[in-house]
mmCIF file with all atom_site columns, C-alpha atoms in Angstrom:
data_model
loop_
_atom_site.group_PDB
_atom_site.id
_atom_site.type_symbol
_atom_site.label_atom_id
_atom_site.label_alt_id
_atom_site.label_comp_id
_atom_site.label_asym_id
_atom_site.label_entity_id
_atom_site.label_seq_id
_atom_site.pdbx_PDB_ins_code
_atom_site.Cartn_x
_atom_site.Cartn_y
_atom_site.Cartn_z
_atom_site.occupancy
_atom_site.B_iso_or_equiv
_atom_site.pdbx_formal_charge
_atom_site.auth_seq_id
_atom_site.auth_comp_id
_atom_site.auth_asym_id
_atom_site.auth_atom_id
_atom_site.pdbx_PDB_model_num
ATOM 1   C CA . UNK A 1 1   ? -1.494 136.011 95.001 1.00 94.00 ? 1   UNK A CA 1
ATOM 2   C CA . UNK A 1 2   ? -3.757 134.549 92.704 1.00 93.00 ? 2   UNK A CA 1
ATOM 3   C CA . UNK A 1 3   ? -2.527 131.141 91.091 1.00 93.00 ? 3   UNK A CA 1
ATOM 4   C CA . UNK A 1 4   ? -3.777 129.912 87.991 1.00 94.00 ? 4   UNK A CA 1
ATOM 5   C CA . UNK A 1 5   ? -3.313 126.618 86.229 1.00 94.00 ? 5   UNK A CA 1
ATOM 6   C CA . UNK A 1 6   ? -3.499 127.779 82.582 1.00 93.00 ? 6   UNK A CA 1
ATOM 7   C CA . UNK A 1 7   ? -5.121 124.205 81.614 1.00 90.00 ? 7   UNK A CA 1
ATOM 8   C CA . UNK A 1 8   ? -8.341 125.064 83.550 1.00 94.00 ? 8   UNK A CA 1
ATOM 9   C CA . UNK A 1 9   ? -8.584 128.127 81.370 1.00 93.00 ? 9   UNK A CA 1
ATOM 10  C CA . UNK A 1 10  ? -9.719 128.910 77.959 1.00 90.00 ? 10  UNK A CA 1
ATOM 11  C CA . UNK A 1 11  ? -7.415 130.261 75.044 1.00 88.00 ? 11  UNK A CA 1
ATOM 12  C CA . UNK A 1 12  ? -8.932 133.534 75.797 1.00 90.00 ? 12  UNK A CA 1
ATOM 13  C CA . UNK A 1 13  ? -8.526 133.561 79.289 1.00 94.00 ? 13  UNK A CA 1
ATOM 14  C CA . UNK A 1 14  ? -4.467 132.664 78.689 1.00 92.00 ? 14  UNK A CA 1
ATOM 15  C CA . UNK A 1 15  ? -4.353 135.012 76.076 1.00 90.00 ? 15  UNK A CA 1
ATOM 16  C CA . UNK A 1 16  ? -5.929 138.097 78.196 1.00 93.00 ? 16  UNK A CA 1
ATOM 17  C CA . UNK A 1 17  ? -3.073 136.918 80.918 1.00 95.00 ? 17  UNK A CA 1
ATOM 18  C CA . UNK A 1 18  ? -0.110 136.962 78.315 1.00 94.00 ? 18  UNK A CA 1
ATOM 19  C CA . UNK A 1 19  ? -1.292 140.204 76.930 1.00 92.00 ? 19  UNK A CA 1
ATOM 20  C CA . UNK A 1 20  ? -1.833 142.007 79.948 1.00 94.00 ? 20  UNK A CA 1
ATOM 21  C CA . UNK A 1 21  ? 1.271  141.080 81.783 1.00 95.00 ? 21  UNK A CA 1
ATOM 22  C CA . UNK A 1 22  ? 4.172  140.282 78.935 1.00 94.00 ? 22  UNK A CA 1
ATOM 23  C CA . UNK A 1 23  ? 4.069  144.296 78.408 1.00 91.00 ? 23  UNK A CA 1
ATOM 24  C CA . UNK A 1 24  ? 5.111  146.684 76.803 1.00 95.00 ? 24  UNK A CA 1
ATOM 25  C CA . UNK A 1 25  ? 5.755  144.105 73.549 1.00 95.00 ? 25  UNK A CA 1
ATOM 26  C CA . UNK A 1 26  ? 7.690  145.615 69.944 1.00 96.00 ? 26  UNK A CA 1
ATOM 27  C CA . UNK A 1 27  ? 5.290  145.334 67.344 1.00 96.00 ? 27  UNK A CA 1
ATOM 28  C CA . UNK A 1 28  ? 6.898  143.831 63.970 1.00 97.00 ? 28  UNK A CA 1
ATOM 29  C CA . UNK A 1 29  ? 5.182  145.226 61.013 1.00 97.00 ? 29  UNK A CA 1
ATOM 30  C CA . UNK A 1 30  ? 5.725  142.491 58.389 1.00 98.00 ? 30  UNK A CA 1
ATOM 31  C CA . UNK A 1 31  ? 5.746  142.404 54.684 1.00 97.00 ? 31  UNK A CA 1
ATOM 32  C CA . UNK A 1 32  ? 4.953  139.194 52.728 1.00 97.00 ? 32  UNK A CA 1
ATOM 33  C CA . UNK A 1 33  ? 4.188  138.354 49.144 1.00 96.00 ? 33  UNK A CA 1
ATOM 34  C CA . UNK A 1 34  ? 1.974  136.044 47.971 1.00 94.00 ? 34  UNK A CA 1
ATOM 35  C CA . UNK A 1 35  ? 2.275  133.919 44.353 1.00 91.00 ? 35  UNK A CA 1
ATOM 36  C CA . UNK A 1 36  ? 0.368  136.111 42.635 1.00 91.00 ? 36  UNK A CA 1
ATOM 37  C CA . UNK A 1 37  ? 2.313  138.935 43.964 1.00 92.00 ? 37  UNK A CA 1
ATOM 38  C CA . UNK A 1 38  ? 0.112  140.841 46.215 1.00 92.00 ? 38  UNK A CA 1
ATOM 39  C CA . UNK A 1 39  ? 2.430  142.104 49.192 1.00 94.00 ? 39  UNK A CA 1
ATOM 40  C CA . UNK A 1 40  ? 0.818  141.891 52.117 1.00 94.00 ? 40  UNK A CA 1
ATOM 41  C CA . UNK A 1 41  ? 1.511  143.873 55.557 1.00 95.00 ? 41  UNK A CA 1
ATOM 42  C CA . UNK A 1 42  ? 0.326  143.085 58.830 1.00 94.00 ? 42  UNK A CA 1
ATOM 43  C CA . UNK A 1 43  ? 1.222  144.143 62.774 1.00 96.00 ? 43  UNK A CA 1
ATOM 44  C CA . UNK A 1 44  ? 2.356  141.547 65.059 1.00 96.00 ? 44  UNK A CA 1
ATOM 45  C CA . UNK A 1 45  ? 3.283  142.035 68.653 1.00 96.00 ? 45  UNK A CA 1
ATOM 46  C CA . UNK A 1 46  ? 4.764  138.329 69.463 1.00 96.00 ? 46  UNK A CA 1
ATOM 47  C CA . UNK A 1 47  ? 7.737  139.469 67.895 1.00 97.00 ? 47  UNK A CA 1
ATOM 48  C CA . UNK A 1 48  ? 11.376 139.916 69.302 1.00 97.00 ? 48  UNK A CA 1
ATOM 49  C CA . UNK A 1 49  ? 15.173 139.361 69.073 1.00 97.00 ? 49  UNK A CA 1
ATOM 50  C CA . UNK A 1 50  ? 16.229 135.717 68.850 1.00 97.00 ? 50  UNK A CA 1
ATOM 51  C CA . UNK A 1 51  ? 20.186 136.337 68.097 1.00 98.00 ? 51  UNK A CA 1
ATOM 52  C CA . UNK A 1 52  ? 23.161 138.691 67.302 1.00 97.00 ? 52  UNK A CA 1
ATOM 53  C CA . UNK A 1 53  ? 25.313 136.064 65.707 1.00 97.00 ? 53  UNK A CA 1
ATOM 54  C CA . UNK A 1 54  ? 23.779 135.497 63.360 1.00 98.00 ? 54  UNK A CA 1
ATOM 55  C CA . UNK A 1 55  ? 21.241 138.657 63.673 1.00 98.00 ? 55  UNK A CA 1
ATOM 56  C CA . UNK A 1 56  ? 17.567 136.945 63.866 1.00 98.00 ? 56  UNK A CA 1
ATOM 57  C CA . UNK A 1 57  ? 14.641 137.513 64.870 1.00 98.00 ? 57  UNK A CA 1
ATOM 58  C CA . UNK A 1 58  ? 10.946 135.781 65.792 1.00 98.00 ? 58  UNK A CA 1
ATOM 59  C CA . UNK A 1 59  ? 7.749  136.871 64.708 1.00 98.00 ? 59  UNK A CA 1
ATOM 60  C CA . UNK A 1 60  ? 4.851  134.435 65.812 1.00 97.00 ? 60  UNK A CA 1
ATOM 61  C CA . UNK A 1 61  ? 1.512  134.533 64.143 1.00 96.00 ? 61  UNK A CA 1
ATOM 62  C CA . UNK A 1 62  ? -1.667 133.536 65.635 1.00 93.00 ? 62  UNK A CA 1
ATOM 63  C CA . UNK A 1 63  ? -4.006 131.214 63.867 1.00 90.00 ? 63  UNK A CA 1
ATOM 64  C CA . UNK A 1 64  ? -7.485 131.111 65.160 1.00 83.00 ? 64  UNK A CA 1
ATOM 65  C CA . UNK A 1 65  ? -8.509 128.652 62.734 1.00 81.00 ? 65  UNK A CA 1
ATOM 66  C CA . UNK A 1 66  ? -6.369 128.881 59.540 1.00 84.00 ? 66  UNK A CA 1
ATOM 67  C CA . UNK A 1 67  ? -3.336 130.313 58.301 1.00 89.00 ? 67  UNK A CA 1
ATOM 68  C CA . UNK A 1 68  ? -3.202 133.946 58.152 1.00 90.00 ? 68  UNK A CA 1
ATOM 69  C CA . UNK A 1 69  ? -2.004 135.090 54.913 1.00 92.00 ? 69  UNK A CA 1
ATOM 70  C CA . UNK A 1 70  ? 1.375  136.904 56.463 1.00 95.00 ? 70  UNK A CA 1
ATOM 71  C CA . UNK A 1 71  ? 1.846  133.426 57.651 1.00 96.00 ? 71  UNK A CA 1
ATOM 72  C CA . UNK A 1 72  ? 1.201  131.660 54.325 1.00 95.00 ? 72  UNK A CA 1
ATOM 73  C CA . UNK A 1 73  ? 3.260  133.515 52.397 1.00 96.00 ? 73  UNK A CA 1
ATOM 74  C CA . UNK A 1 74  ? 5.967  133.176 54.393 1.00 98.00 ? 74  UNK A CA 1
ATOM 75  C CA . UNK A 1 75  ? 6.036  129.371 54.000 1.00 97.00 ? 75  UNK A CA 1
ATOM 76  C CA . UNK A 1 76  ? 5.584  129.784 50.557 1.00 96.00 ? 76  UNK A CA 1
ATOM 77  C CA . UNK A 1 77  ? 8.286  131.603 49.708 1.00 96.00 ? 77  UNK A CA 1
ATOM 78  C CA . UNK A 1 78  ? 10.793 131.751 52.618 1.00 98.00 ? 78  UNK A CA 1
ATOM 79  C CA . UNK A 1 79  ? 11.099 135.989 53.101 1.00 98.00 ? 79  UNK A CA 1
ATOM 80  C CA . UNK A 1 80  ? 9.516  138.459 54.849 1.00 98.00 ? 80  UNK A CA 1
ATOM 81  C CA . UNK A 1 81  ? 11.010 141.985 55.867 1.00 98.00 ? 81  UNK A CA 1
ATOM 82  C CA . UNK A 1 82  ? 10.233 143.500 59.299 1.00 98.00 ? 82  UNK A CA 1
ATOM 83  C CA . UNK A 1 83  ? 9.696  147.047 60.294 1.00 98.00 ? 83  UNK A CA 1
ATOM 84  C CA . UNK A 1 84  ? 9.551  148.678 63.882 1.00 98.00 ? 84  UNK A CA 1
ATOM 85  C CA . UNK A 1 85  ? 6.339  150.825 64.385 1.00 97.00 ? 85  UNK A CA 1
ATOM 86  C CA . UNK A 1 86  ? 6.965  154.526 65.405 1.00 96.00 ? 86  UNK A CA 1
ATOM 87  C CA . UNK A 1 87  ? 5.086  157.080 66.718 1.00 95.00 ? 87  UNK A CA 1
ATOM 88  C CA . UNK A 1 88  ? 4.827  158.455 62.982 1.00 95.00 ? 88  UNK A CA 1
ATOM 89  C CA . UNK A 1 89  ? 3.644  155.537 61.375 1.00 95.00 ? 89  UNK A CA 1
ATOM 90  C CA . UNK A 1 90  ? 1.376  153.202 64.135 1.00 95.00 ? 90  UNK A CA 1
ATOM 91  C CA . UNK A 1 91  ? -2.192 155.121 62.798 1.00 93.00 ? 91  UNK A CA 1
ATOM 92  C CA . UNK A 1 92  ? -1.495 153.456 59.040 1.00 94.00 ? 92  UNK A CA 1
ATOM 93  C CA . UNK A 1 93  ? -0.001 150.409 60.492 1.00 94.00 ? 93  UNK A CA 1
ATOM 94  C CA . UNK A 1 94  ? -3.190 149.956 62.760 1.00 93.00 ? 94  UNK A CA 1
ATOM 95  C CA . UNK A 1 95  ? -4.991 149.978 59.525 1.00 90.00 ? 95  UNK A CA 1
ATOM 96  C CA . UNK A 1 96  ? -3.290 147.303 58.027 1.00 91.00 ? 96  UNK A CA 1
ATOM 97  C CA . UNK A 1 97  ? -5.336 144.845 61.057 1.00 87.00 ? 97  UNK A CA 1
ATOM 98  C CA . UNK A 1 98  ? -8.041 144.797 58.983 1.00 82.00 ? 98  UNK A CA 1
ATOM 99  C CA . UNK A 1 99  ? -9.137 141.029 57.747 1.00 80.00 ? 99  UNK A CA 1
ATOM 100 C CA . UNK A 1 100 ? -8.943 141.581 54.114 1.00 81.00 ? 100 UNK A CA 1
ATOM 101 C CA . UNK A 1 101 ? -9.245 138.757 51.529 1.00 81.00 ? 101 UNK A CA 1
ATOM 102 C CA . UNK A 1 102 ? -5.919 137.612 50.051 1.00 79.00 ? 102 UNK A CA 1
ATOM 103 C CA . UNK A 1 103 ? -6.228 139.028 46.740 1.00 80.00 ? 103 UNK A CA 1
ATOM 104 C CA . UNK A 1 104 ? -6.494 142.396 48.634 1.00 80.00 ? 104 UNK A CA 1
ATOM 105 C CA . UNK A 1 105 ? -3.397 144.455 49.858 1.00 85.00 ? 105 UNK A CA 1
ATOM 106 C CA . UNK A 1 106 ? -3.570 145.984 53.110 1.00 88.00 ? 106 UNK A CA 1
ATOM 107 C CA . UNK A 1 107 ? -0.645 148.421 51.746 1.00 91.00 ? 107 UNK A CA 1
ATOM 108 C CA . UNK A 1 108 ? -2.967 150.111 49.577 1.00 88.00 ? 108 UNK A CA 1
ATOM 109 C CA . UNK A 1 109 ? -5.390 150.197 52.083 1.00 87.00 ? 109 UNK A CA 1
ATOM 110 C CA . UNK A 1 110 ? -3.294 152.244 54.324 1.00 91.00 ? 110 UNK A CA 1
ATOM 111 C CA . UNK A 1 111 ? -1.887 153.902 51.437 1.00 92.00 ? 111 UNK A CA 1
ATOM 112 C CA . UNK A 1 112 ? 1.653  152.882 52.482 1.00 95.00 ? 112 UNK A CA 1
ATOM 113 C CA . UNK A 1 113 ? 4.231  153.368 50.091 1.00 95.00 ? 113 UNK A CA 1
ATOM 114 C CA . UNK A 1 114 ? 6.619  150.162 48.842 1.00 97.00 ? 114 UNK A CA 1
ATOM 115 C CA . UNK A 1 115 ? 10.243 150.347 48.138 1.00 97.00 ? 115 UNK A CA 1
ATOM 116 C CA . UNK A 1 116 ? 12.218 147.290 46.989 1.00 97.00 ? 116 UNK A CA 1
ATOM 117 C CA . UNK A 1 117 ? 14.185 145.190 49.031 1.00 98.00 ? 117 UNK A CA 1
ATOM 118 C CA . UNK A 1 118 ? 18.514 144.535 48.186 1.00 98.00 ? 118 UNK A CA 1
ATOM 119 C CA . UNK A 1 119 ? 18.716 140.867 48.912 1.00 98.00 ? 119 UNK A CA 1
ATOM 120 C CA . UNK A 1 120 ? 15.367 139.456 49.147 1.00 98.00 ? 120 UNK A CA 1
ATOM 121 C CA . UNK A 1 121 ? 12.316 139.976 46.391 1.00 97.00 ? 121 UNK A CA 1
ATOM 122 C CA . UNK A 1 122 ? 10.130 140.779 49.477 1.00 98.00 ? 122 UNK A CA 1
ATOM 123 C CA . UNK A 1 123 ? 9.406  144.578 49.266 1.00 97.00 ? 123 UNK A CA 1
ATOM 124 C CA . UNK A 1 124 ? 9.454  146.870 52.185 1.00 97.00 ? 124 UNK A CA 1
ATOM 125 C CA . UNK A 1 125 ? 7.500  150.106 53.240 1.00 97.00 ? 125 UNK A CA 1
ATOM 126 C CA . UNK A 1 126 ? 9.381  153.720 53.181 1.00 96.00 ? 126 UNK A CA 1
ATOM 127 C CA . UNK A 1 127 ? 7.387  155.084 56.217 1.00 96.00 ? 127 UNK A CA 1
ATOM 128 C CA . UNK A 1 128 ? 9.525  152.891 58.703 1.00 97.00 ? 128 UNK A CA 1
ATOM 129 C CA . UNK A 1 129 ? 12.758 154.574 59.962 1.00 97.00 ? 129 UNK A CA 1
ATOM 130 C CA . UNK A 1 130 ? 14.074 150.851 60.563 1.00 98.00 ? 130 UNK A CA 1
ATOM 131 C CA . UNK A 1 131 ? 13.835 147.632 58.556 1.00 98.00 ? 131 UNK A CA 1
ATOM 132 C CA . UNK A 1 132 ? 15.079 144.268 58.526 1.00 98.00 ? 132 UNK A CA 1
ATOM 133 C CA . UNK A 1 133 ? 15.082 142.101 55.277 1.00 98.00 ? 133 UNK A CA 1
ATOM 134 C CA . UNK A 1 134 ? 14.854 138.605 56.517 1.00 98.00 ? 134 UNK A CA 1
ATOM 135 C CA . UNK A 1 135 ? 14.964 134.928 55.124 1.00 98.00 ? 135 UNK A CA 1
ATOM 136 C CA . UNK A 1 136 ? 13.238 132.221 56.503 1.00 98.00 ? 136 UNK A CA 1
ATOM 137 C CA . UNK A 1 137 ? 15.634 129.677 59.523 1.00 98.00 ? 137 UNK A CA 1
ATOM 138 C CA . UNK A 1 138 ? 12.689 128.006 60.494 1.00 98.00 ? 138 UNK A CA 1
ATOM 139 C CA . UNK A 1 139 ? 9.068  127.626 61.115 1.00 97.00 ? 139 UNK A CA 1
ATOM 140 C CA . UNK A 1 140 ? 7.367  125.928 64.126 1.00 96.00 ? 140 UNK A CA 1
ATOM 141 C CA . UNK A 1 141 ? 3.542  125.491 64.015 1.00 94.00 ? 141 UNK A CA 1
ATOM 142 C CA . UNK A 1 142 ? 2.497  125.257 67.903 1.00 93.00 ? 142 UNK A CA 1
ATOM 143 C CA . UNK A 1 143 ? -0.482 124.284 69.251 1.00 84.00 ? 143 UNK A CA 1
ATOM 144 C CA . UNK A 1 144 ? -3.116 121.379 68.842 1.00 68.00 ? 144 UNK A CA 1
ATOM 145 C CA . UNK A 1 145 ? -6.899 121.271 68.649 1.00 70.00 ? 145 UNK A CA 1
ATOM 146 C CA . UNK A 1 146 ? -8.234 124.948 68.265 1.00 70.00 ? 146 UNK A CA 1
ATOM 147 C CA . UNK A 1 147 ? -6.647 128.176 67.545 1.00 80.00 ? 147 UNK A CA 1
ATOM 148 C CA . UNK A 1 148 ? -2.964 127.504 67.323 1.00 89.00 ? 148 UNK A CA 1
ATOM 149 C CA . UNK A 1 149 ? 0.304  129.478 66.270 1.00 93.00 ? 149 UNK A CA 1
ATOM 150 C CA . UNK A 1 150 ? 2.751  129.749 64.080 1.00 95.00 ? 150 UNK A CA 1
ATOM 151 C CA . UNK A 1 151 ? 6.360  130.764 64.892 1.00 97.00 ? 151 UNK A CA 1
ATOM 152 C CA . UNK A 1 152 ? 8.828  132.096 62.467 1.00 98.00 ? 152 UNK A CA 1
ATOM 153 C CA . UNK A 1 153 ? 12.427 132.512 62.738 1.00 98.00 ? 153 UNK A CA 1
ATOM 154 C CA . UNK A 1 154 ? 14.337 134.824 60.143 1.00 98.00 ? 154 UNK A CA 1
ATOM 155 C CA . UNK A 1 155 ? 17.893 135.474 59.533 1.00 98.00 ? 155 UNK A CA 1
ATOM 156 C CA . UNK A 1 156 ? 18.485 139.316 58.825 1.00 98.00 ? 156 UNK A CA 1
ATOM 157 C CA . UNK A 1 157 ? 20.430 139.480 55.239 1.00 98.00 ? 157 UNK A CA 1
ATOM 158 C CA . UNK A 1 158 ? 20.119 143.576 55.754 1.00 98.00 ? 158 UNK A CA 1
ATOM 159 C CA . UNK A 1 159 ? 19.341 146.443 58.065 1.00 98.00 ? 159 UNK A CA 1
ATOM 160 C CA . UNK A 1 160 ? 17.858 149.727 56.475 1.00 98.00 ? 160 UNK A CA 1
ATOM 161 C CA . UNK A 1 161 ? 18.382 152.442 59.132 1.00 97.00 ? 161 UNK A CA 1
ATOM 162 C CA . UNK A 1 162 ? 16.972 156.151 58.646 1.00 97.00 ? 162 UNK A CA 1
ATOM 163 C CA . UNK A 1 163 ? 20.291 158.143 58.711 1.00 96.00 ? 163 UNK A CA 1
ATOM 164 C CA . UNK A 1 164 ? 18.699 161.046 60.569 1.00 96.00 ? 164 UNK A CA 1
ATOM 165 C CA . UNK A 1 165 ? 18.784 158.226 63.721 1.00 97.00 ? 165 UNK A CA 1
ATOM 166 C CA . UNK A 1 166 ? 22.149 156.235 63.298 1.00 96.00 ? 166 UNK A CA 1
ATOM 167 C CA . UNK A 1 167 ? 25.406 157.633 64.702 1.00 92.00 ? 167 UNK A CA 1
ATOM 168 C CA . UNK A 1 168 ? 28.602 155.764 65.245 1.00 91.00 ? 168 UNK A CA 1
ATOM 169 C CA . UNK A 1 169 ? 26.713 152.236 64.575 1.00 92.00 ? 169 UNK A CA 1
ATOM 170 C CA . UNK A 1 170 ? 23.990 152.880 67.374 1.00 95.00 ? 170 UNK A CA 1
ATOM 171 C CA . UNK A 1 171 ? 20.199 154.148 67.160 1.00 96.00 ? 171 UNK A CA 1
ATOM 172 C CA . UNK A 1 172 ? 18.977 157.058 68.705 1.00 96.00 ? 172 UNK A CA 1
ATOM 173 C CA . UNK A 1 173 ? 15.914 155.720 71.024 1.00 95.00 ? 173 UNK A CA 1
ATOM 174 C CA . UNK A 1 174 ? 14.449 158.902 71.180 1.00 95.00 ? 174 UNK A CA 1
ATOM 175 C CA . UNK A 1 175 ? 14.723 159.369 67.414 1.00 96.00 ? 175 UNK A CA 1
ATOM 176 C CA . UNK A 1 176 ? 13.176 155.972 66.949 1.00 96.00 ? 176 UNK A CA 1
ATOM 177 C CA . UNK A 1 177 ? 10.758 156.782 69.078 1.00 96.00 ? 177 UNK A CA 1
ATOM 178 C CA . UNK A 1 178 ? 9.201  152.706 68.432 1.00 96.00 ? 178 UNK A CA 1
ATOM 179 C CA . UNK A 1 179 ? 5.961  152.493 69.898 1.00 96.00 ? 179 UNK A CA 1
ATOM 180 C CA . UNK A 1 180 ? 4.935  149.332 72.194 1.00 96.00 ? 180 UNK A CA 1
ATOM 181 C CA . UNK A 1 181 ? 1.836  147.279 72.525 1.00 94.00 ? 181 UNK A CA 1
ATOM 182 C CA . UNK A 1 182 ? -0.412 146.613 75.419 1.00 95.00 ? 182 UNK A CA 1
ATOM 183 C CA . UNK A 1 183 ? -3.443 145.168 76.046 1.00 93.00 ? 183 UNK A CA 1
ATOM 184 C CA . UNK A 1 184 ? -6.722 145.687 73.741 1.00 90.00 ? 184 UNK A CA 1
ATOM 185 C CA . UNK A 1 185 ? -5.941 148.796 71.858 1.00 90.00 ? 185 UNK A CA 1
ATOM 186 C CA . UNK A 1 186 ? -3.908 150.352 74.179 1.00 92.00 ? 186 UNK A CA 1
ATOM 187 C CA . UNK A 1 187 ? -0.194 151.514 73.236 1.00 93.00 ? 187 UNK A CA 1
ATOM 188 C CA . UNK A 1 188 ? 2.674  153.293 74.804 1.00 95.00 ? 188 UNK A CA 1
ATOM 189 C CA . UNK A 1 189 ? 5.392  155.658 73.726 1.00 94.00 ? 189 UNK A CA 1
ATOM 190 C CA . UNK A 1 190 ? 8.771  155.847 75.500 1.00 92.00 ? 190 UNK A CA 1
ATOM 191 C CA . UNK A 1 191 ? 8.638  157.062 78.187 1.00 90.00 ? 191 UNK A CA 1
ATOM 192 C CA . UNK A 1 192 ? 11.403 158.117 80.856 1.00 91.00 ? 192 UNK A CA 1
ATOM 193 C CA . UNK A 1 193 ? 14.766 156.714 80.310 1.00 91.00 ? 193 UNK A CA 1
ATOM 194 C CA . UNK A 1 194 ? 16.928 155.805 82.769 1.00 92.00 ? 194 UNK A CA 1
ATOM 195 C CA . UNK A 1 195 ? 20.112 153.720 83.627 1.00 93.00 ? 195 UNK A CA 1
ATOM 196 C CA . UNK A 1 196 ? 21.110 151.078 86.185 1.00 94.00 ? 196 UNK A CA 1
ATOM 197 C CA . UNK A 1 197 ? 25.016 149.927 85.767 1.00 95.00 ? 197 UNK A CA 1
ATOM 198 C CA . UNK A 1 198 ? 24.794 145.725 85.670 1.00 92.00 ? 198 UNK A CA 1
ATOM 199 C CA . UNK A 1 199 ? 27.137 144.026 88.609 1.00 94.00 ? 199 UNK A CA 1
ATOM 200 C CA . UNK A 1 200 ? 30.854 142.963 87.642 1.00 89.00 ? 200 UNK A CA 1
#
């Protein structure tokens, strides 16, 4: 095997090792709202479950040289909505990755449909089969000189699930058909599903 010291690597080299090896990664499409009322939407694959009691998720947002709109909005109003990206909405979600000025909405650019949230002021999008209204629990700025990131932990205050994929408290993975992020411009769909019993 090749052994690599990350301190001897550039940030980009470490980035390539991480996104090429930690796969597949779930994708969070995150909506936030600016102080001027502009709804921002962007996809992030540094995303996962943190806790189920209370239910919490984490989203890490890279900071190439300054705060991204999503990160700034979360710092400002401490609310956001996380949507699961699936095979039916991934093309539109990909359009929202475009770099727009803060006053312009990626939601409008991608022709996505806003829907009001139940317990927070930030709206979600209709095109997602599963979304989570979140309130910020903790924000952690990471990194020193050069590119860094902002890690956000949010408590889920409301789940919204398409009734077509929900039965007896469980989500049908084939019905959700979430897509995942690989490296570069590559994505993956749910492939073969298999089971292995846990040891007792």
